[in-house]
Short mmCIF file of C-alpha atoms in Angstrom, two decimals:
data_model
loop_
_atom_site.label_atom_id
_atom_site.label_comp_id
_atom_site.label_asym_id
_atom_site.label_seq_id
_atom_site.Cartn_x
_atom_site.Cartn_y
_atom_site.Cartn_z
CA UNK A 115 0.00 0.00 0.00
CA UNK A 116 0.75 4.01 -0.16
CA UNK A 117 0.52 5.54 2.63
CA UNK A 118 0.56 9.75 2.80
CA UNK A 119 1.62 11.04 6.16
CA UNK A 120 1.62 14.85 7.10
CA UNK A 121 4.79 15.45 8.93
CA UNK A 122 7.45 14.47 10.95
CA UNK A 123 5.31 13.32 14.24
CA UNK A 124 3.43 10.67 12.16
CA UNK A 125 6.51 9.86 10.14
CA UNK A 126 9.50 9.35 11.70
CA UNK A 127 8.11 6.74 14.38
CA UNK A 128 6.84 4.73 11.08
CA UNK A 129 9.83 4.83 9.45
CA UNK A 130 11.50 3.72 12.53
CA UNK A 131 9.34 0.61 12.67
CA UNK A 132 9.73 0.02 8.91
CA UNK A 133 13.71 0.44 8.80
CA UNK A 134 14.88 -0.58 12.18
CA UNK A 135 11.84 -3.41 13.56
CA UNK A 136 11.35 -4.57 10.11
CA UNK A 137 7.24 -4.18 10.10
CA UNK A 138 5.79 -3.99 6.83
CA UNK A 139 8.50 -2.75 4.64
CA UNK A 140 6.20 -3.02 1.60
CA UNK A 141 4.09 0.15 2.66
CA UNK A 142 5.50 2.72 1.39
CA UNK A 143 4.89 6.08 3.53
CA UNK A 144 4.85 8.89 1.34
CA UNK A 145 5.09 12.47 3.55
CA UNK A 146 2.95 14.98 2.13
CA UNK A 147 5.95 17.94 3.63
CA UNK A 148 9.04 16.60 2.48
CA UNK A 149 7.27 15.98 -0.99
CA UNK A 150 7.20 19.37 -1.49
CA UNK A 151 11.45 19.08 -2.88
CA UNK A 152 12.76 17.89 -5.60
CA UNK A 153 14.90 15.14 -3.87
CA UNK A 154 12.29 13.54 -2.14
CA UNK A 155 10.55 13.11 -5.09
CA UNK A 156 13.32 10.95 -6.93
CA UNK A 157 13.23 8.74 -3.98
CA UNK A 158 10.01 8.19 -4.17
CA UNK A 159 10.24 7.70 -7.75
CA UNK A 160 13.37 5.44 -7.80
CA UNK A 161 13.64 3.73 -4.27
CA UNK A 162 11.76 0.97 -3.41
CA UNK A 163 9.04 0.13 -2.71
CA UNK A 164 8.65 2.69 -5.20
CA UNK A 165 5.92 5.35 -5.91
CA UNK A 166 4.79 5.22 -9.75
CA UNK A 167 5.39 8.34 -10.77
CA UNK A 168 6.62 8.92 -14.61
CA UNK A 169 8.48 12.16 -14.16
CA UNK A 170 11.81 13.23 -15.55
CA UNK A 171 14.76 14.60 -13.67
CA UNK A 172 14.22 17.81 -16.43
CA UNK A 173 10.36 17.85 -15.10
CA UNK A 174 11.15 17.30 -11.33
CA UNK A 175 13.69 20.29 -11.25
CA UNK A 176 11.72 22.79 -12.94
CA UNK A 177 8.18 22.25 -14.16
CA UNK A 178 7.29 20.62 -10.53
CA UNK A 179 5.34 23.42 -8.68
CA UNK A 180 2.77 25.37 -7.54
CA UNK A 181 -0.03 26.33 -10.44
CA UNK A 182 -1.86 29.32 -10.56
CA UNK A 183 -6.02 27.97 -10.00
CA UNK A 184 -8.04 31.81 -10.26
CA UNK A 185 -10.43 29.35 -12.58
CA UNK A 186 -12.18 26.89 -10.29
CA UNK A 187 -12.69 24.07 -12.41
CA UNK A 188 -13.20 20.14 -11.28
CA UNK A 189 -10.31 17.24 -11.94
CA UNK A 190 -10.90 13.88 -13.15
CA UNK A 191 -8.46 11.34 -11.06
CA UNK A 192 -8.78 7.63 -11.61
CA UNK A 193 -12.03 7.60 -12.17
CA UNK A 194 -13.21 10.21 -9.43
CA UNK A 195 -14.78 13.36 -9.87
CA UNK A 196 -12.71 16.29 -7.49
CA UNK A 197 -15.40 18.85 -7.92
CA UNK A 198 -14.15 22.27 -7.91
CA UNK A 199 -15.18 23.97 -4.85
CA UNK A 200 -13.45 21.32 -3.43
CA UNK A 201 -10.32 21.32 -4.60
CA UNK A 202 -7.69 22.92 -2.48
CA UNK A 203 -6.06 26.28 -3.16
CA UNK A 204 -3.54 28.20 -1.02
CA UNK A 205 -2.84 31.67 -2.07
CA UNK A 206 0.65 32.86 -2.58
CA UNK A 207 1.78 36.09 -3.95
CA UNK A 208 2.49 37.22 -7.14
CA UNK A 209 3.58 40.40 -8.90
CA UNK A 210 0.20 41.62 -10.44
CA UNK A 211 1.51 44.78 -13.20
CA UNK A 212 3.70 46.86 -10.08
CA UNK A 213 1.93 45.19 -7.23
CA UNK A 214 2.15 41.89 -4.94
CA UNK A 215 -1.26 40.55 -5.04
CA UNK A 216 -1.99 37.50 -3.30
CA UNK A 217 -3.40 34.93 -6.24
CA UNK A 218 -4.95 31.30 -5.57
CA UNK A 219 -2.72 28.10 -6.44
CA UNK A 220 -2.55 24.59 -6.12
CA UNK A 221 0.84 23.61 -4.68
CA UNK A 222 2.50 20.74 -6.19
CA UNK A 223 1.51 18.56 -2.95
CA UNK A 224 -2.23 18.09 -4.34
CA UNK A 225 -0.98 17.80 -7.86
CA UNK A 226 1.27 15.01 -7.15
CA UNK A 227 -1.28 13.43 -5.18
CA UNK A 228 -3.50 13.08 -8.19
CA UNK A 229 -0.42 11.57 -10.22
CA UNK A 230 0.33 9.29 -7.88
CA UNK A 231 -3.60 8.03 -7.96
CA UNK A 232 -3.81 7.84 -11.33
CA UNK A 233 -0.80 6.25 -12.18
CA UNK A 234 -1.23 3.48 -9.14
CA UNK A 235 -5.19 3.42 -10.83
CA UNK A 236 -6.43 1.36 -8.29
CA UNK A 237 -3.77 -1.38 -8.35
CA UNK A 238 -2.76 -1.32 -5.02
CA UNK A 239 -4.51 0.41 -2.00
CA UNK A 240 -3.74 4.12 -1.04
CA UNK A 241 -4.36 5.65 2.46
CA UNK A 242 -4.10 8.76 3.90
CA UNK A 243 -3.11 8.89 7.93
CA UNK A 244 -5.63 10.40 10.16
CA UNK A 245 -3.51 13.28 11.12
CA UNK A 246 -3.14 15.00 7.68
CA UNK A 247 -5.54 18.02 7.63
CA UNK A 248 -8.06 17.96 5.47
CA UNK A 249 -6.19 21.19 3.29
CA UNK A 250 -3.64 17.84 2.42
CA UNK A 251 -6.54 15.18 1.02
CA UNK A 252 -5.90 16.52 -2.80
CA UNK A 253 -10.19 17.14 -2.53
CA UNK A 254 -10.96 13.52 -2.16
CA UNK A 255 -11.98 13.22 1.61
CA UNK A 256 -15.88 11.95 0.08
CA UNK A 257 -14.16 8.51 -1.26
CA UNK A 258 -12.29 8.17 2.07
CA UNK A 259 -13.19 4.95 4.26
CA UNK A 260 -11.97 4.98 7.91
CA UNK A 261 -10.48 1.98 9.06
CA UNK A 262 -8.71 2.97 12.53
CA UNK A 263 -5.57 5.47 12.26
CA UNK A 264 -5.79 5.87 8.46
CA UNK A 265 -8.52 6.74 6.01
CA UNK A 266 -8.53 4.46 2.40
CA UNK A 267 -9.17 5.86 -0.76
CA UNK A 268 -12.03 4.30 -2.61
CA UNK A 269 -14.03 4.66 -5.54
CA UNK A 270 -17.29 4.94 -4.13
CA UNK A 271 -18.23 8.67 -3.10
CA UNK A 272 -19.35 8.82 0.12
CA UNK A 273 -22.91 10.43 1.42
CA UNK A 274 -22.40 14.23 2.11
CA UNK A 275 -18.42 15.62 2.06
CA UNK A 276 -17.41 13.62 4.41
CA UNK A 277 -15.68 9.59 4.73
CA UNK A 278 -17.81 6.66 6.21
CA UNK A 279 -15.97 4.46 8.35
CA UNK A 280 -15.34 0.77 8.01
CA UNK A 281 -16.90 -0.46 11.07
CA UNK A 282 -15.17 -4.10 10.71
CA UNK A 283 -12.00 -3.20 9.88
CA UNK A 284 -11.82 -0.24 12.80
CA UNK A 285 -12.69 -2.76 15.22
CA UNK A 286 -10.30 -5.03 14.09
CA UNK A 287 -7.30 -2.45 14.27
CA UNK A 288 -8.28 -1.10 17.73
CA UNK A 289 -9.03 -4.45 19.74
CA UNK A 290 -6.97 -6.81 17.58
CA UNK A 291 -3.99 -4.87 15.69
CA UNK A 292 -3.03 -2.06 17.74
CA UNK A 293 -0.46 -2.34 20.91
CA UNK A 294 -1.48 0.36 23.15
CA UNK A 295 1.99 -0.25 25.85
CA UNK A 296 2.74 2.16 28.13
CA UNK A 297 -0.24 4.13 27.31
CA UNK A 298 -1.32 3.90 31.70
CA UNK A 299 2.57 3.83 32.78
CA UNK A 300 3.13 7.27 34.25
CA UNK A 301 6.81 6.22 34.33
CA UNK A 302 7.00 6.31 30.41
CA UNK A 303 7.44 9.88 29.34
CA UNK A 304 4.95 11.66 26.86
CA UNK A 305 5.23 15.36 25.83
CA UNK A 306 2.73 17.46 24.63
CA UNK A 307 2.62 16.67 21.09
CA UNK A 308 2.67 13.08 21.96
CA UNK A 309 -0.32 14.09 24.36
CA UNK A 310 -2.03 15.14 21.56
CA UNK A 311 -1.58 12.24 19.17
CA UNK A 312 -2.76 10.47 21.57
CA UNK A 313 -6.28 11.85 21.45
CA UNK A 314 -6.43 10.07 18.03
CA UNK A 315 -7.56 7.23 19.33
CA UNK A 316 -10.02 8.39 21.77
CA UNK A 317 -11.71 9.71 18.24
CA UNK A 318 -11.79 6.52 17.26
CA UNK A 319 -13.38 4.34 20.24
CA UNK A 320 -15.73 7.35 20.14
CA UNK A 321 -16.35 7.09 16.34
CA UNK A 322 -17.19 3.21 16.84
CA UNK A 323 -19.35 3.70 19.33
CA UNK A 324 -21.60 6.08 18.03
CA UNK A 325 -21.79 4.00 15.03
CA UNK A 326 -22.86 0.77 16.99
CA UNK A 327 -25.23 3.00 19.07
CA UNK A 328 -27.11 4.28 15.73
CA UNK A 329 -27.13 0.82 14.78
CA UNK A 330 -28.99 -0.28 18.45
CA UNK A 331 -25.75 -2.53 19.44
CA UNK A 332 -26.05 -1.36 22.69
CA UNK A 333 -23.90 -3.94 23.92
CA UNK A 334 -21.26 -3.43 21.77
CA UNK A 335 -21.70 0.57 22.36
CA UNK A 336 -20.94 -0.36 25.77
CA UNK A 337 -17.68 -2.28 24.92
CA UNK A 338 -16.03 -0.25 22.53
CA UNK A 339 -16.53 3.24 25.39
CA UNK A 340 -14.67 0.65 27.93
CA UNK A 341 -12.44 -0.48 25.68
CA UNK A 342 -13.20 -4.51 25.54
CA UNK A 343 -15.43 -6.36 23.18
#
């Protein structure tokens, strides 16, 4: 699978458990910051497990930026339909005749994004981590499924703007997959970023339960807010 990470907090401890404990070296995290340069793009490109991504060296160094967007218009991606209110736009500034105006863009993040989808085409699953911002889903948060800490990209659009979640799957990944060690061990040390990762997964047990409860699974309601099954 890909797997498109915002920055170095939900990074870093991945690639540590990738390149130093060995789990699941076939993902291949791709961080949504770091592809902003030029370099990190050739390794995603040519170091495995690698990204496809058909770009040359010529097109990486100096055609691989930030497009001017001041005509809202939707994008076709694998077979999905971005519309165009929903596709994101940051604006930077520009020299407008003699004067720095501040014009919307769509930074090379988002338009890589949509490469990478359509060139992958639905050959291998793509996910996007909880913790990238909504500003970072490229427009496509109404195909998103949520299955625990990461959101998969699907072709089915989703009701409203929003994703659905996977209710198997996320039950599965918090009572089956997911370590939670030294979570209740005031000896282990946690700052306040860490603090606030954290509160990740309280969205989740919440998420679940809700659903269960709109489902009249009382029981299971029950469970998931004590955190058993």
């Amino acid at each position: 699978a890909l797997l498109f990470t915002n920055g170095d907090n939900d990074t870093y401890p991945l690639w540590f458990m990738q390149y130093v404990k060995g789990v699941r070296p076939d993902v291949r995290v791709v961080n949504l910051s770091l592809i902003k340069t030029t370099w990190y793009v050739r390794q995603l490109r040519d170091l495995g497990p690698k990204v496809p991504l058909n770009l040359s060296d010529e097109y990486i160094e100096k055609s691989l930026q930030a497009q001017l967007w001041t005509e809202p218009k939707e994008v076709q991606v694998a077979g999905i339909t971005v519309d165009a209110n929903r596709v994101p736009t940051v604006d930077y500034p520009a020299m407008v005749g003699n004067e720095v105006q501040r014009v919307p863009v769509v930074e090379q993040s988002t338009w890589l994004v949509w490469r990478i989808v359509e060139q992958t085409n639905w050959k291998q699953p793509i996910y996007f981590a909880i913790t990238v911002p909504e500003s970072n889903h490229a427009g496509l948060t109404s195909h998103f499924s949520w299955e625990g800490m990461a959101w998969r990209l699907t072709q089915q659009k989703n009701p409203g703007h929003g994703e659905t979640l996977n209710v198997e799957r996320t039950r599965r990944n918090l009572f089956e997959v997911y370590k939670y060690t030294g979570l209740d061990d005031p000896s282990v040390y946690m700052d306040e970023v860490e603090d606030r990762l954290l509160t990740n997964y309280q969205v989740i047990f919440n998420a679940l339960a809700q659903t269960y409860q709109q489902n009249g699974e009382d029981e299971k309601t029950l469970g998931t807010l004590r955190g058993y099954e």
